[in-house]
Short mmCIF file of C-alpha atoms in Angstrom, two decimals:
data_model
loop_
_atom_site.label_atom_id
_atom_site.label_comp_id
_atom_site.label_asym_id
_atom_site.label_seq_id
_atom_site.Cartn_x
_atom_site.Cartn_y
_atom_site.Cartn_z
CA UNK G 1 58.88 184.45 -0.63
CA UNK G 2 59.16 184.37 3.62
CA UNK G 3 56.80 183.16 5.50
CA UNK G 4 53.51 185.28 7.42
CA UNK G 5 55.46 185.78 11.10
CA UNK G 6 52.24 184.48 12.27
CA UNK G 7 53.27 180.24 11.27
CA UNK G 8 54.78 178.10 13.24
CA UNK G 9 58.29 177.44 13.30
CA UNK G 10 57.97 174.24 12.23
CA UNK G 11 56.10 175.49 9.04
CA UNK G 12 59.27 176.89 8.48
CA UNK G 13 61.40 174.36 8.74
CA UNK G 14 59.53 171.98 6.10
CA UNK G 15 60.50 174.89 3.35
CA UNK G 16 61.86 173.62 0.55
CA UNK G 17 61.38 172.38 -3.33
CA UNK G 18 58.33 170.19 -3.45
CA UNK G 19 58.27 168.18 -6.94
CA UNK G 20 54.33 167.41 -6.46
CA UNK G 21 53.30 171.33 -6.34
CA UNK G 22 56.09 172.05 -9.20
CA UNK G 23 53.66 170.73 -11.25
CA UNK G 24 50.66 172.18 -9.19
CA UNK G 25 51.01 175.73 -10.10
CA UNK G 26 47.94 177.44 -9.19
CA UNK G 27 47.59 175.33 -6.68
CA UNK G 28 50.62 176.00 -5.13
CA UNK G 29 49.77 179.64 -4.95
CA UNK G 30 46.40 178.80 -3.41
CA UNK G 31 48.90 177.07 -0.42
CA UNK G 32 51.20 180.12 -0.37
CA UNK G 33 47.82 182.68 -0.32
CA UNK G 34 46.48 180.49 2.75
CA UNK G 35 49.76 181.45 4.36
CA UNK G 36 49.73 185.01 3.55
CA UNK G 37 46.03 184.79 5.45
CA UNK G 38 44.64 185.68 1.76
CA UNK G 39 42.78 182.90 0.66
CA UNK G 40 41.28 179.16 1.56
CA UNK G 41 42.77 176.47 -1.04
CA UNK G 42 40.18 173.41 -1.24
CA UNK G 43 40.81 169.65 -1.44
CA UNK G 44 39.19 167.63 -3.01
CA UNK G 45 39.03 163.77 -2.73
CA UNK G 46 37.23 162.24 -5.66
CA UNK G 47 38.34 158.26 -4.69
CA UNK G 48 36.61 155.17 -3.67
CA UNK G 49 35.96 153.75 0.45
CA UNK G 50 39.71 153.56 0.87
CA UNK G 51 39.70 156.92 1.05
CA UNK G 52 36.34 156.61 3.11
CA UNK G 53 38.29 154.78 5.92
CA UNK G 54 36.21 151.51 5.30
CA UNK G 55 37.01 148.84 7.92
CA UNK G 56 39.33 151.41 10.08
CA UNK G 57 38.78 151.31 13.85
CA UNK G 58 35.78 154.31 13.50
CA UNK G 59 33.98 152.01 11.09
CA UNK G 60 31.25 152.02 10.64
CA UNK G 61 29.86 154.66 12.50
CA UNK G 62 32.19 157.98 11.42
CA UNK G 63 34.28 156.42 9.36
CA UNK G 64 35.93 159.97 8.26
CA UNK G 65 37.74 159.94 12.18
CA UNK G 66 39.95 157.54 10.89
CA UNK G 67 40.04 158.12 6.88
CA UNK G 68 43.64 159.45 5.67
CA UNK G 69 42.17 162.84 4.69
CA UNK G 70 41.19 163.71 7.98
CA UNK G 71 44.49 162.06 9.75
CA UNK G 72 46.38 164.50 7.20
CA UNK G 73 45.00 167.41 8.13
CA UNK G 74 45.60 166.41 11.63
CA UNK G 75 49.13 165.78 10.73
CA UNK G 76 49.64 168.97 8.48
CA UNK G 77 48.47 171.31 11.73
CA UNK G 78 51.07 169.53 13.91
CA UNK G 79 53.55 170.66 11.19
CA UNK G 80 51.86 174.48 11.17
CA UNK G 81 49.99 174.58 8.08
CA UNK G 82 46.08 175.63 8.78
CA UNK G 83 44.67 172.80 7.32
CA UNK G 84 40.73 171.18 8.52
CA UNK G 85 38.29 168.69 7.29
CA UNK G 86 34.87 170.28 5.82
CA UNK G 87 33.07 169.19 3.97
CA UNK G 88 30.13 166.60 5.59
CA UNK G 89 28.38 164.01 3.37
CA UNK G 90 25.09 162.56 4.82
CA UNK G 91 24.93 159.84 6.61
CA UNK G 92 22.65 156.84 6.26
CA UNK G 93 23.55 153.87 8.53
CA UNK G 94 20.34 151.84 6.97
CA UNK G 95 21.27 149.31 4.82
CA UNK G 96 21.22 151.40 1.94
CA UNK G 97 23.89 151.48 -1.24
CA UNK G 98 25.62 154.81 -0.20
CA UNK G 99 26.62 153.40 3.47
CA UNK G 100 27.86 157.15 4.31
CA UNK G 101 28.00 156.91 8.20
CA UNK G 102 29.01 159.85 9.73
CA UNK G 103 27.59 159.87 13.46
CA UNK G 104 27.59 163.52 13.23
CA UNK G 105 24.66 163.76 11.83
CA UNK G 106 21.81 162.65 13.82
CA UNK G 107 18.40 163.13 14.88
CA UNK G 108 16.91 163.67 18.02
CA UNK G 109 20.27 162.84 19.47
CA UNK G 110 20.96 159.40 17.35
CA UNK G 111 22.69 158.70 14.86
CA UNK G 112 20.90 159.88 11.38
CA UNK G 113 19.08 156.65 9.94
CA UNK G 114 17.08 156.72 6.92
CA UNK G 115 13.65 156.11 7.07
CA UNK G 116 13.42 157.21 10.73
CA UNK G 117 10.79 160.55 11.08
CA UNK G 118 10.32 160.90 7.27
CA UNK G 119 13.37 161.03 6.38
CA UNK G 120 14.74 159.12 3.68
CA UNK G 121 17.77 158.32 0.78
CA UNK G 122 17.47 160.09 -2.62
CA UNK G 123 19.88 159.60 -5.78
CA UNK G 124 21.83 162.93 -5.20
CA UNK G 125 24.65 164.57 -4.79
CA UNK G 126 28.13 162.34 -3.75
CA UNK G 127 27.65 158.29 -3.70
CA UNK G 128 23.83 159.72 -4.27
CA UNK G 129 23.49 159.57 -0.67
CA UNK G 130 20.94 162.63 -0.02
CA UNK G 131 19.07 163.69 2.80
CA UNK G 132 15.25 163.83 1.46
CA UNK G 133 12.25 165.00 3.55
CA UNK G 134 9.06 165.30 1.98
CA UNK G 135 6.30 165.47 4.37
CA UNK G 136 7.62 165.80 8.15
CA UNK G 137 9.39 168.33 9.87
CA UNK G 138 11.79 166.23 12.07
CA UNK G 139 15.24 168.32 11.89
CA UNK G 140 18.38 166.72 11.15
CA UNK G 141 20.91 168.33 13.16
CA UNK G 142 24.97 168.34 12.05
CA UNK G 143 27.42 169.29 14.73
CA UNK G 144 30.80 169.35 13.29
CA UNK G 145 32.70 169.46 16.70
CA UNK G 146 36.95 170.30 16.61
CA UNK G 147 37.00 168.22 12.74
CA UNK G 148 36.37 171.68 11.10
CA UNK G 149 38.23 174.08 13.60
CA UNK G 150 36.30 177.13 15.29
CA UNK G 151 33.64 177.82 12.79
CA UNK G 152 31.51 181.23 11.49
CA UNK G 153 30.00 180.10 8.77
CA UNK G 154 28.46 177.60 7.12
CA UNK G 155 27.53 175.95 3.11
CA UNK G 156 24.38 174.04 3.10
CA UNK G 157 24.33 172.05 -0.40
CA UNK G 158 20.62 170.98 -1.22
CA UNK G 159 18.84 169.72 -4.60
CA UNK G 160 16.21 172.57 -5.94
CA UNK G 161 13.32 170.62 -6.93
CA UNK G 162 10.29 171.87 -6.21
CA UNK G 163 8.77 175.28 -5.17
CA UNK G 164 8.35 176.85 -1.49
CA UNK G 165 10.92 176.57 1.14
CA UNK G 166 13.25 174.56 3.12
CA UNK G 167 14.04 175.07 6.75
CA UNK G 168 16.75 175.25 8.70
CA UNK G 169 18.29 176.93 12.33
CA UNK G 170 21.67 177.88 13.84
CA UNK G 171 22.11 176.33 17.29
CA UNK G 172 18.22 175.68 18.09
CA UNK G 173 17.72 179.14 16.94
CA UNK G 174 14.79 180.89 15.37
CA UNK G 175 13.97 179.05 11.99
CA UNK G 176 14.82 180.18 8.71
CA UNK G 177 13.56 179.92 5.12
CA UNK G 178 15.43 178.95 2.03
CA UNK G 179 12.88 179.37 -0.74
CA UNK G 180 13.62 176.75 -3.37
CA UNK G 181 12.49 177.00 -7.04
CA UNK G 182 13.61 174.62 -9.82
CA UNK G 183 13.44 171.27 -11.99
CA UNK G 184 16.76 169.55 -10.13
CA UNK G 185 20.53 171.07 -9.73
CA UNK G 186 22.75 171.54 -6.89
CA UNK G 187 22.20 174.79 -5.00
CA UNK G 188 24.95 176.37 -2.65
CA UNK G 189 23.28 178.30 0.23
CA UNK G 190 26.14 180.53 2.64
CA UNK G 191 25.27 180.95 5.81
CA UNK G 192 26.69 183.65 8.68
CA UNK G 193 26.34 182.25 12.02
CA UNK G 194 28.39 185.46 13.39
CA UNK G 195 30.47 184.03 16.25
CA UNK G 196 33.68 182.06 15.88
CA UNK G 197 33.40 178.29 18.24
CA UNK G 198 33.67 174.71 18.02
CA UNK G 199 30.13 174.08 19.20
CA UNK G 200 28.22 175.13 16.28
CA UNK G 201 25.46 173.10 14.87
CA UNK G 202 22.75 173.36 11.88
CA UNK G 203 19.24 171.59 12.08
CA UNK G 204 17.51 171.42 8.57
CA UNK G 205 13.84 170.24 7.52
CA UNK G 206 11.12 170.01 5.39
CA UNK G 207 9.13 173.43 5.28
CA UNK G 208 6.70 174.03 2.67
CA UNK G 209 9.18 172.29 -0.12
CA UNK G 210 11.02 168.80 0.23
CA UNK G 211 14.09 169.20 1.51
CA UNK G 212 16.83 167.48 -0.38
CA UNK G 213 20.58 167.77 1.54
CA UNK G 214 23.89 166.42 -0.31
CA UNK G 215 26.40 168.31 1.96
CA UNK G 216 27.36 170.80 4.81
CA UNK G 217 30.56 172.33 5.18
CA UNK G 218 32.14 174.67 8.27
CA UNK G 219 34.81 176.61 7.74
CA UNK G 220 35.78 180.01 8.80
CA UNK G 221 35.42 183.33 7.16
CA UNK G 222 38.49 185.08 8.31
CA UNK G 223 40.60 182.12 9.46
CA UNK G 224 42.54 181.51 6.13
CA UNK G 225 42.74 177.27 5.55
CA UNK G 226 43.51 174.25 3.54
CA UNK G 227 39.83 172.81 3.29
CA UNK G 228 39.56 168.79 3.05
CA UNK G 229 36.58 168.03 1.28
CA UNK G 230 35.88 163.62 1.18
CA UNK G 231 34.41 162.89 -1.34
CA UNK G 232 35.45 158.79 -0.97
CA UNK G 233 32.48 156.94 -2.11
CA UNK G 234 32.14 153.08 -0.99
CA UNK G 235 31.81 150.95 -4.01
CA UNK G 236 32.96 153.87 -6.46
CA UNK G 237 34.92 154.07 -9.93
CA UNK G 238 36.20 157.04 -11.27
CA UNK G 239 33.75 156.38 -13.79
CA UNK G 240 31.15 157.74 -11.66
CA UNK G 241 31.98 161.49 -10.57
CA UNK G 242 32.18 161.85 -14.50
CA UNK G 243 27.98 161.28 -14.77
CA UNK G 244 25.99 164.01 -15.90
CA UNK G 245 22.97 161.40 -16.21
CA UNK G 246 20.97 164.76 -14.29
CA UNK G 247 22.01 167.46 -12.89
CA UNK G 248 22.64 166.89 -8.82
CA UNK G 249 25.42 163.45 -9.67
CA UNK G 250 28.11 163.56 -8.45
CA UNK G 251 29.78 165.87 -11.56
CA UNK G 252 27.08 168.82 -10.55
CA UNK G 253 28.53 168.31 -6.52
CA UNK G 254 32.36 168.95 -8.00
CA UNK G 255 31.03 172.22 -9.92
CA UNK G 256 29.07 173.58 -6.66
CA UNK G 257 31.84 173.38 -5.04
CA UNK G 258 34.39 174.44 -7.25
CA UNK G 259 37.94 173.17 -5.86
CA UNK G 260 41.15 174.10 -6.31
CA UNK G 261 42.73 170.67 -6.38
CA UNK G 262 41.23 167.53 -6.92
CA UNK G 263 43.04 164.34 -6.00
CA UNK G 264 42.07 161.62 -8.10
CA UNK G 265 42.19 157.98 -7.06
CA UNK G 266 40.19 154.85 -8.36
CA UNK G 267 42.32 151.46 -9.25
CA UNK G 268 40.73 148.82 -7.30
CA UNK G 269 36.85 149.14 -7.99
CA UNK G 270 37.10 149.08 -11.84
CA UNK G 271 38.67 145.45 -11.53
CA UNK G 272 36.99 144.23 -8.44
CA UNK G 273 33.90 144.89 -9.28
CA UNK G 274 33.85 144.85 -13.48
CA UNK G 275 37.11 144.33 -14.93
CA UNK G 276 37.16 147.45 -16.56
CA UNK G 277 40.78 148.04 -18.03
CA UNK G 278 43.14 150.82 -17.46
CA UNK G 279 42.66 152.09 -20.55
CA UNK G 280 38.98 152.75 -19.58
CA UNK G 281 40.00 154.41 -16.35
CA UNK G 282 42.52 156.55 -18.05
CA UNK G 283 39.38 157.33 -20.10
CA UNK G 284 37.60 158.43 -17.06
CA UNK G 285 40.09 160.79 -15.62
CA UNK G 286 40.71 162.31 -19.47
CA UNK G 287 37.17 162.56 -19.16
CA UNK G 288 36.78 164.25 -15.72
CA UNK G 289 39.68 166.74 -16.64
CA UNK G 290 37.88 168.05 -18.88
CA UNK G 291 34.90 168.50 -17.29
CA UNK G 292 36.75 170.24 -14.56
CA UNK G 293 38.27 172.70 -17.13
CA UNK G 294 34.78 173.44 -18.11
CA UNK G 295 34.25 174.13 -14.71
CA UNK G 296 37.09 176.43 -14.21
CA UNK G 297 40.90 176.85 -15.78
CA UNK G 298 41.92 177.26 -12.20
CA UNK G 299 41.05 173.52 -11.05
CA UNK G 300 44.05 171.63 -10.90
CA UNK G 301 44.54 167.79 -10.87
CA UNK G 302 46.62 165.32 -8.88
CA UNK G 303 46.38 161.48 -9.71
CA UNK G 304 46.93 158.45 -6.79
CA UNK G 305 47.49 155.20 -7.49
CA UNK G 306 45.81 152.53 -5.54
CA UNK G 307 47.11 150.70 -2.39
CA UNK G 308 48.54 147.55 -3.42
CA UNK G 309 45.23 144.91 -3.63
CA UNK G 310 45.27 141.11 -2.57
CA UNK G 311 45.29 138.77 -5.53
CA UNK G 312 43.17 136.80 -3.17
CA UNK G 313 40.63 139.92 -3.94
CA UNK G 314 40.06 138.64 -7.09
CA UNK G 315 42.13 136.62 -9.91
CA UNK G 316 43.99 139.03 -12.00
CA UNK G 317 43.96 142.17 -9.60
CA UNK G 318 47.45 142.39 -9.31
CA UNK G 319 48.65 142.10 -12.51
CA UNK G 320 45.92 145.23 -13.62
CA UNK G 321 46.95 147.33 -11.00
CA UNK G 322 50.65 147.16 -12.06
CA UNK G 323 49.78 148.32 -15.37
CA UNK G 324 47.42 150.92 -13.65
CA UNK G 325 50.65 152.13 -11.81
CA UNK G 326 52.84 152.10 -14.98
CA UNK G 327 50.30 153.68 -16.82
CA UNK G 328 49.31 156.36 -14.33
CA UNK G 329 52.83 157.30 -13.69
CA UNK G 330 53.39 157.70 -17.87
CA UNK G 331 49.58 160.01 -17.90
CA UNK G 332 50.30 162.59 -15.46
CA UNK G 333 54.37 162.66 -16.83
CA UNK G 334 52.48 163.21 -20.12
CA UNK G 335 49.21 166.15 -19.38
CA UNK G 336 52.26 167.46 -16.27
CA UNK G 337 49.88 165.99 -13.28
CA UNK G 338 50.32 165.83 -9.71
CA UNK G 339 51.38 162.31 -9.13
CA UNK G 340 51.15 160.16 -5.64
CA UNK G 341 52.25 156.14 -6.23
CA UNK G 342 50.68 155.22 -2.65
CA UNK G 343 51.13 151.78 -4.86
CA UNK G 344 55.33 151.63 -4.36
CA UNK G 345 55.07 153.75 -1.39
CA UNK G 346 53.24 150.44 -0.11
CA UNK G 347 56.16 148.57 -1.14
CA UNK G 348 54.56 147.64 -4.06
CA UNK G 349 52.72 144.23 -3.26
CA UNK G 350 49.69 143.25 -0.98
CA UNK G 351 51.21 144.33 2.74
CA UNK G 352 48.78 141.96 5.11
CA UNK G 353 50.80 144.42 8.21
CA UNK G 354 48.79 147.35 6.81
CA UNK G 355 44.96 145.55 5.39
CA UNK G 356 42.08 144.50 7.08
CA UNK G 357 40.97 142.85 4.31
CA UNK G 358 42.36 141.96 0.60
CA UNK G 359 41.76 145.52 -0.33
CA UNK G 360 41.03 148.53 2.42
CA UNK G 361 44.06 149.53 4.76
CA UNK G 362 43.69 148.97 8.41
CA UNK G 363 44.38 152.21 10.94
CA UNK G 364 48.14 151.67 10.18
CA UNK G 365 47.65 151.39 6.34
CA UNK G 366 45.23 154.65 6.76
CA UNK G 367 48.34 156.49 8.96
CA UNK G 368 50.89 155.33 6.15
CA UNK G 369 48.37 157.04 3.53
CA UNK G 370 48.12 160.47 5.33
CA UNK G 371 52.49 160.06 5.69
CA UNK G 372 52.47 159.34 1.77
CA UNK G 373 49.75 161.91 0.56
CA UNK G 374 50.47 164.90 2.73
CA UNK G 375 53.64 165.52 0.89
CA UNK G 376 51.53 166.94 -1.96
CA UNK G 377 50.16 169.80 0.19
CA UNK G 378 53.26 171.32 1.73
CA UNK G 379 55.33 174.14 1.24
#
């Protein structure tokens, strides 16, 4: 297959057989469609705080900027691939369990904080992080900036829990209404901005109905891209992504997004928090894969092992992760899944020079993750 003439020579020079993509034929076709300008390729990372950028140099205010998925998008662009971060998750700098900090969400120009101007947390979406406003109508503003590239479209993900309207505007323009009626599920409203820029923003607020926003996604309607959607959740275990306790949890969010590829991790909090076995963890992957197949037969799955933790994190965690690494590889082979072994790519043991503490990488570690993970998305 020849590449379109518009792609850079740097990209043409990277052409080779990618063994990871050989197990992901539908996603490979999506990537080739991006190159031809035919479609987007949506990549969702379902993982823990090591994918969110915990303890990186931009922690705690905007961890995403130095997390490996954003670094990967930057590195792919440098190679000629049109890859950008897209999905942004609600921000809660206040001390709540979700801790999904992102200073691009602001109230009156200041970083968002729950409990300010009538806004609070509600247990919905990834990491149960949701902007909830039930009374006053002070708006939240989200400004993506250059991380999403030039954009002319935004998807607003929200929870339908009551009757009435929630309000939004683009770039401070006239307020528009979204009609909400229902007993609880995640909806996606696509808003066409009408012009392409890196300076667009969206504001949203309570109108005649309570407002529950669980995600904002800026992208371009005609410039086809690899869209990197970071669902790394601090303290998450893989079992959280399989939860169907209600219609607005992690699993419902995945269904609303309908990614083309899910990169799934785990292997730290399962042991660190609750000493779950590798068999239990693999059971979560099996359940999630079944749920994805029910959503769409076109969603493919790539497993990654964790970066090596220190035994100082918890006695027995090293042995548990070594068991996981071997069984992840066997599981991926048996089920013909994509697989990246971060654990052994990090040297097969805890590397203090790449780590901020006993389980989280530092900036050098996130850069190393970037260099390894980008291989999955290179034709």
